[in-house]
Amino acid sequence: MPITDEVKLDDGSKLGSLTKKIRGHQGMIIGSVIVFAVIAIALLAPLLAPHDPYEQDLMKRLLPPFWDSRGSWEHIFGTDHLGRDYLSRLIYGARISLLIGIGAALISGLIGTIMGVMAGYFGGRVDMVVTFLITVRLSMPVVLVALAVVAIVGGSLQVVITVLGLLLWDRFAVVMRSSTLQIRSMDYVAAAQAVGCSVSRVLMTEVMPNVVNNLIVITTIEIAHAIILEAALSFLGLGVQPPLPSWGLMVSEGKDMMLFEPWLITIPGVALFLLVLAINLMGDGVRDITAPENRN
Amino acid sequence: MSDRVLDVKNLSIDIPLAEGMLHAVDGIDIHVDKGETLCIVGESGCGKSLTSLAVMDLLPKKAIRRLERLDLAGASILDYSEQQMSDIRGSKMGMIFQEPMTSLNPAFTIGNQMVETLQRHRKMNRVAARDLAKRMLEKVGITAADQRLNQYPHQLSGGLRQRVMIAMTLLCEPELIIADEPTTALDVTIQAQILLLLQELQSEFDMGLILITHDLGVVARIATRVAVMYAGQIVEQGTVKQIFDNPMHPYTRGLMRCIPVPGKTKPGEPLGSIPGMVPSLVGKFTGCRFAERCDHVTDACRQSDIELRAESGKTQGYRCIIDAKEMAKVA
Amino acid sequence: MSAVMINAKNVTRNFSISRGMFRGKQILRAVSGVDLTVKKGEVLALVGESGCGKTTLAKIILGLLPQTTGSVDLCGQSIMDLPRLELARTIQPIFQDPYSSLNPRKTIGSIIGLPMRVQGVENSATIRRKVQKTMDLVGLAARHYNAYPNQLSGGQRQRVAIARALVNRPQIVVCDEPTSALDVSVQSQILNLLSDLRKELNLTYIIISHNLAVVEHIATRVAVMYLGRLVEEAKTSILFNNPHHPYTRALLESVLTPEPDLGIPNTQLGASYPNPIDPPSGCAFHPRCAQVMPHCAMTPPLSNNVNGRFVECHIYNDDSAENAD
């Protein structure tokens, strides 16, 4: 049989075209640079921090940052009300923020993805149960429930991660359910079933690869979400407990001196804002780049 | 020439893409007379749908349209503003799409949408408009028209929706209807009914009809004239009998061999095929666009563009360097 | 006598349709009491309007959807008893839309090789060799092995889908509208390919199509479905030359062959296909039938064997005594 129709194949390798696409996506580049910088800072905190973030020196309390006339290069971002070096606390705080963001997103991602994919793939009763659970979850105010639980159990890093993880799965479930529903109706899923694939194989090889880009996008959104919620909980005094250097806690501790020493809340506030923005930019970029219709 | 409903001369459509300029449609002339059905036939990507959208001025924003002439019922509408075109689209020319759901608003009842059209284009009052809407639904063969007016588009079957769409298009008694694959999404039984309806209404209202399709069976049964498009150009045009009984262009001939015809093709025998692919239309293209897939290709085919040559008293024309006598020999 | 490949007996499939929270469920009978036999080497075409149950029936035969009642035997074994992998080795589908039937995240080689890996072939060299042989068989160039589906044209994608179905050499292939998403010139290539493969690999086909010209060209036997029932079934030439059931007749009349002199047929069928949730009484076709008789609305017709065909219509009930064999 003759070969009758031809289409030019991509000359460039798969990797080559991917880097080209990333290069074309400025938001993603900016976002990833910031995110990876924060990750590097968090990992290398002991090397980067000029001082011990817990060391108090009441003689040096509330020193302003270097750009102020009273500031010094000894404490680049000044010191807090207990005389702790603010830059060092900020650097160590990156660890807390990332840990909580990623930890909570992992737990909620696992719960939400399993529920969503099951609901979307099996439909029927499973779907009814999952949809009901999502509705129940959506009718609970996250911050209030988190506050109540932390108030009862007591705040600690582990508790905050677990509580947020158990509360933030709704968006995963909703998105995974609808994207699985969509993929499930594709003929290649039916073809895989007809070929004799087991359910788990269909899910792993046909469904998951096609919903994973949505999963990544939701994960980034939820990491950012968890980071902000942690900051809010810590700000209210029911999140991470002092003296841990969480950015939310730093804002909370600085709020009393907001009028006279505004940097105390601006610096951790800006750090939070930049990190969350960068994570979201990265998520957007990942979605744009991994969409299969863009592959060519 | 008062019978001429639509006259398009030298239509070209370019679409800028990341890889370069896509010359989607290149120098097309079409015209339709009153009571005439022009079928534009071609495969996906040949530019037949873009051509119809260009006539309606409904091309996507980034597409560049160039035209020498665009006359509707004797008057040039080439320089019409967006607003003027929008008025004309509802009243003087109507369009029917493959999937009527895309052009019916799901949030309003059929009656609402029809009455609104009449109020806007014909300045009728509600009662008169509703009455006319009802009569028009009956005209397109919808029973219980009063009830249907109160229904939403999703409550109707595909065939009924297409009938409603036709009724809506006819409300303002247009001079021209452009139907883009109007029956492709429908079952064969419904397809025949819709085509029959279109044909009856066309002669009743004395309209021009442009029907865009890839289905040669539909073309054979409804067309007065046929334009065969390939890669952005008309490669052959003529009356339906000329095209089907005596196709000249190698592409038209190839298409005719691809479809099974009861009585002609023997069951089980292999069908004809056209090897190869439509060429990319990005960038400049010289020579015959069918050259890569043609059995009779020569060097001359690739060197310069081929003009549409007129044959048999000018109604049939085809774009090939082989003349009629030689073509009869190679066939 | 060739072997019976598919033997379906009284197959029914119901779907329950939810009508909102408080109104309970309704039963939609997609396939209702269908008997079907397909012998080795046959090409059986299932034709009918959308919603007639032909795709549901095909899914039941493929084992993708359990039937509500009735039985389906493949090569003499009930599909309920066939292990999943053996079923997959016996029967394979080819879908209508080659854009949705190939996983966009996988390479052509991996798509065609999947059936082999599922069957437990682990040696990647063996898989590669067999995949390439199959690609050659369906007319795909070897260099497409590492390509992704979106780098191929519609016709090439359909060839990939055919290769995937054939790589384990099944005996039966179910093609659901295999060419209707393709361009005319590609359509004929795929039809030719399917015919060649049938001869070469001694396959049995079930072809679902609404394109009756294609059916007449490729099928050896035709089964016409209406509202979940088989209304007429016969050899292709017998059915096309002398259709008995009024519905078959209307269906054949509405085919638009490329013959310019004939004009558009008037099938007198009436506009709407009935709602399958609420089927008409008696013979389901009676509201649209040109030859309707008073008792058609009351009693469902019996099935008959008339003039070498199966037909289910009251017109042939009366003289069935003479014609029945």
Short mmCIF file of N, CA and C in Angstrom, two decimals, chain C residues 125-202:
data_model
loop_
_atom_site.label_atom_id
_atom_site.label_comp_id
_atom_site.label_asym_id
_atom_site.label_seq_id
_atom_site.Cartn_x
_atom_site.Cartn_y
_atom_site.Cartn_z
N ALA C 125 12.04 -4.47 22.12
CA ALA C 125 12.45 -4.68 20.73
C ALA C 125 11.36 -5.43 19.96
N THR C 126 10.76 -6.43 20.61
CA THR C 126 9.67 -7.18 19.99
C THR C 126 8.51 -6.24 19.66
N ILE C 127 8.17 -5.41 20.65
CA ILE C 127 7.06 -4.49 20.45
C ILE C 127 7.37 -3.57 19.28
N ARG C 128 8.58 -3.03 19.28
CA ARG C 128 8.94 -2.08 18.24
C ARG C 128 8.86 -2.72 16.86
N ARG C 129 9.35 -3.93 16.76
CA ARG C 129 9.34 -4.60 15.46
C ARG C 129 7.91 -4.81 14.97
N LYS C 130 7.07 -5.30 15.88
CA LYS C 130 5.69 -5.59 15.50
C LYS C 130 4.94 -4.30 15.18
N VAL C 131 5.19 -3.24 15.96
CA VAL C 131 4.53 -1.97 15.71
C VAL C 131 4.92 -1.46 14.33
N GLN C 132 6.20 -1.56 14.03
CA GLN C 132 6.64 -1.03 12.73
C GLN C 132 6.08 -1.87 11.58
N LYS C 133 5.97 -3.15 11.80
CA LYS C 133 5.38 -4.00 10.78
C LYS C 133 3.92 -3.60 10.54
N THR C 134 3.21 -3.35 11.64
CA THR C 134 1.82 -2.96 11.50
C THR C 134 1.69 -1.58 10.86
N MET C 135 2.60 -0.67 11.22
CA MET C 135 2.57 0.65 10.59
C MET C 135 2.75 0.52 9.08
N ASP C 136 3.64 -0.36 8.69
CA ASP C 136 3.88 -0.60 7.28
C ASP C 136 2.61 -1.16 6.62
N LEU C 137 1.95 -2.04 7.34
CA LEU C 137 0.73 -2.68 6.83
C LEU C 137 -0.37 -1.65 6.53
N VAL C 138 -0.49 -0.64 7.40
CA VAL C 138 -1.55 0.34 7.20
C VAL C 138 -1.07 1.57 6.42
N GLY C 139 0.17 1.52 5.92
CA GLY C 139 0.65 2.61 5.08
C GLY C 139 1.14 3.82 5.84
N LEU C 140 1.75 3.58 7.01
CA LEU C 140 2.34 4.70 7.75
C LEU C 140 3.86 4.57 7.66
N ALA C 141 4.53 5.70 7.38
CA ALA C 141 5.98 5.67 7.27
C ALA C 141 6.61 5.42 8.64
N ALA C 142 7.72 4.71 8.66
CA ALA C 142 8.37 4.34 9.91
C ALA C 142 8.84 5.56 10.69
N ARG C 143 9.09 6.66 9.97
CA ARG C 143 9.62 7.83 10.70
C ARG C 143 8.56 8.51 11.56
N HIS C 144 7.30 8.10 11.42
CA HIS C 144 6.27 8.66 12.29
C HIS C 144 6.28 8.02 13.68
N TYR C 145 7.15 7.02 13.86
CA TYR C 145 7.14 6.24 15.11
C TYR C 145 7.21 7.12 16.35
N ASN C 146 8.05 8.13 16.30
CA ASN C 146 8.20 8.99 17.48
C ASN C 146 7.39 10.30 17.38
N ALA C 147 6.54 10.40 16.39
CA ALA C 147 5.75 11.62 16.24
C ALA C 147 4.57 11.61 17.21
N TYR C 148 4.01 12.80 17.46
CA TYR C 148 2.80 12.91 18.27
C TYR C 148 1.60 13.04 17.34
N PRO C 149 0.42 12.63 17.82
CA PRO C 149 -0.76 12.65 16.94
C PRO C 149 -0.99 14.00 16.26
N ASN C 150 -0.74 15.11 16.96
CA ASN C 150 -1.06 16.40 16.33
C ASN C 150 -0.09 16.76 15.21
N GLN C 151 0.92 15.94 14.98
CA GLN C 151 1.80 16.19 13.86
C GLN C 151 1.33 15.46 12.61
N LEU C 152 0.23 14.72 12.74
CA LEU C 152 -0.26 13.94 11.60
C LEU C 152 -1.57 14.51 11.07
N SER C 153 -1.86 14.22 9.82
CA SER C 153 -3.13 14.63 9.22
C SER C 153 -4.24 13.67 9.66
N GLY C 154 -5.49 14.06 9.37
CA GLY C 154 -6.63 13.23 9.76
C GLY C 154 -6.53 11.81 9.22
N GLY C 155 -6.14 11.69 7.96
CA GLY C 155 -6.03 10.36 7.34
C GLY C 155 -4.95 9.52 8.01
N GLN C 156 -3.83 10.16 8.32
CA GLN C 156 -2.75 9.42 8.97
C GLN C 156 -3.16 8.99 10.38
N ARG C 157 -3.87 9.88 11.08
CA ARG C 157 -4.35 9.52 12.41
C ARG C 157 -5.26 8.31 12.35
N GLN C 158 -6.15 8.30 11.34
CA GLN C 158 -7.05 7.16 11.25
C GLN C 158 -6.25 5.88 10.97
N ARG C 159 -5.16 6.01 10.21
CA ARG C 159 -4.30 4.84 9.99
C ARG C 159 -3.68 4.36 11.29
N VAL C 160 -3.30 5.32 12.15
CA VAL C 160 -2.75 4.95 13.46
C VAL C 160 -3.80 4.18 14.26
N ALA C 161 -5.04 4.69 14.24
CA ALA C 161 -6.11 4.03 14.99
C ALA C 161 -6.33 2.62 14.45
N ILE C 162 -6.23 2.46 13.13
CA ILE C 162 -6.41 1.14 12.55
C ILE C 162 -5.25 0.23 12.96
N ALA C 163 -4.04 0.78 12.95
CA ALA C 163 -2.87 -0.01 13.35
C ALA C 163 -3.00 -0.47 14.80
N ARG C 164 -3.48 0.42 15.67
CA ARG C 164 -3.65 0.05 17.07
C ARG C 164 -4.65 -1.10 17.20
N ALA C 165 -5.72 -1.02 16.40
CA ALA C 165 -6.74 -2.08 16.48
C ALA C 165 -6.19 -3.40 15.97
N LEU C 166 -5.25 -3.35 15.01
CA LEU C 166 -4.85 -4.59 14.34
C LEU C 166 -3.56 -5.20 14.88
N VAL C 167 -2.87 -4.49 15.77
CA VAL C 167 -1.53 -4.93 16.12
C VAL C 167 -1.53 -6.31 16.77
N ASN C 168 -2.60 -6.64 17.49
CA ASN C 168 -2.68 -7.97 18.09
C ASN C 168 -3.48 -8.95 17.23
N ARG C 169 -3.72 -8.56 15.99
CA ARG C 169 -4.45 -9.41 15.04
C ARG C 169 -5.78 -9.94 15.60
N PRO C 170 -6.73 -9.05 15.87
CA PRO C 170 -8.03 -9.51 16.33
C PRO C 170 -8.78 -10.19 15.19
N GLN C 171 -9.87 -10.87 15.52
CA GLN C 171 -10.65 -11.53 14.47
C GLN C 171 -11.77 -10.62 13.98
N ILE C 172 -12.28 -9.78 14.91
CA ILE C 172 -13.40 -8.92 14.57
C ILE C 172 -12.99 -7.47 14.80
N VAL C 173 -13.39 -6.60 13.88
CA VAL C 173 -13.14 -5.17 14.07
C VAL C 173 -14.47 -4.43 13.94
N VAL C 174 -14.75 -3.60 14.93
CA VAL C 174 -15.97 -2.79 14.90
C VAL C 174 -15.59 -1.37 14.53
N CYS C 175 -16.07 -0.90 13.37
CA CYS C 175 -15.72 0.44 12.91
C CYS C 175 -16.94 1.34 13.08
N ASP C 176 -16.80 2.35 13.94
CA ASP C 176 -17.90 3.29 14.15
C ASP C 176 -17.67 4.51 13.27
N GLU C 177 -18.41 4.62 12.19
CA GLU C 177 -18.26 5.74 11.25
C GLU C 177 -16.79 5.99 10.93
N PRO C 178 -16.10 4.99 10.34
CA PRO C 178 -14.64 5.12 10.23
C PRO C 178 -14.19 6.24 9.31
N THR C 179 -15.05 6.74 8.44
CA THR C 179 -14.57 7.73 7.48
C THR C 179 -15.32 9.05 7.52
N SER C 180 -16.34 9.17 8.39
CA SER C 180 -17.18 10.34 8.24
C SER C 180 -16.53 11.62 8.74
N ALA C 181 -15.43 11.50 9.50
CA ALA C 181 -14.75 12.73 9.93
C ALA C 181 -13.65 13.13 8.96
N LEU C 182 -13.55 12.39 7.86
CA LEU C 182 -12.41 12.62 6.96
C LEU C 182 -12.86 13.28 5.66
N ASP C 183 -11.91 13.90 4.97
CA ASP C 183 -12.19 14.50 3.68
C ASP C 183 -12.45 13.43 2.63
N VAL C 184 -13.16 13.83 1.58
CA VAL C 184 -13.56 12.88 0.54
C VAL C 184 -12.38 12.08 -0.01
N SER C 185 -11.28 12.78 -0.33
CA SER C 185 -10.18 12.07 -0.98
C SER C 185 -9.48 11.13 0.00
N VAL C 186 -9.53 11.45 1.28
CA VAL C 186 -8.90 10.59 2.28
C VAL C 186 -9.82 9.42 2.62
N GLN C 187 -11.13 9.73 2.61
CA GLN C 187 -12.15 8.73 2.88
C GLN C 187 -11.95 7.48 2.01
N SER C 188 -11.74 7.70 0.72
CA SER C 188 -11.63 6.55 -0.17
C SER C 188 -10.36 5.75 0.14
N GLN C 189 -9.30 6.45 0.55
CA GLN C 189 -8.07 5.74 0.90
C GLN C 189 -8.31 4.82 2.10
N ILE C 190 -9.01 5.34 3.10
CA ILE C 190 -9.25 4.53 4.31
C ILE C 190 -10.18 3.36 3.99
N LEU C 191 -11.20 3.61 3.16
CA LEU C 191 -12.10 2.51 2.79
C LEU C 191 -11.34 1.43 2.04
N ASN C 192 -10.48 1.84 1.11
CA ASN C 192 -9.68 0.86 0.38
C ASN C 192 -8.79 0.07 1.34
N LEU C 193 -8.20 0.80 2.29
CA LEU C 193 -7.31 0.15 3.25
C LEU C 193 -8.08 -0.90 4.06
N LEU C 194 -9.28 -0.52 4.53
CA LEU C 194 -10.07 -1.45 5.33
C LEU C 194 -10.41 -2.69 4.51
N SER C 195 -10.76 -2.50 3.23
CA SER C 195 -11.08 -3.65 2.39
C SER C 195 -9.86 -4.54 2.20
N ASP C 196 -8.71 -3.92 1.91
CA ASP C 196 -7.50 -4.71 1.70
C ASP C 196 -7.14 -5.51 2.94
N LEU C 197 -7.23 -4.83 4.11
CA LEU C 197 -6.85 -5.50 5.35
C LEU C 197 -7.76 -6.68 5.64
N ARG C 198 -9.03 -6.52 5.29
CA ARG C 198 -9.97 -7.60 5.56
C ARG C 198 -9.56 -8.85 4.80
N LYS C 199 -9.21 -8.66 3.53
CA LYS C 199 -8.79 -9.81 2.73
C LYS C 199 -7.49 -10.38 3.25
N GLU C 200 -6.55 -9.48 3.53
CA GLU C 200 -5.22 -9.92 3.92
C GLU C 200 -5.22 -10.65 5.26
N LEU C 201 -5.99 -10.14 6.23
CA LEU C 201 -5.93 -10.68 7.58
C LEU C 201 -7.16 -11.53 7.91
N ASN C 202 -8.03 -11.70 6.91
CA ASN C 202 -9.22 -12.53 7.11
C ASN C 202 -10.07 -12.03 8.29
#
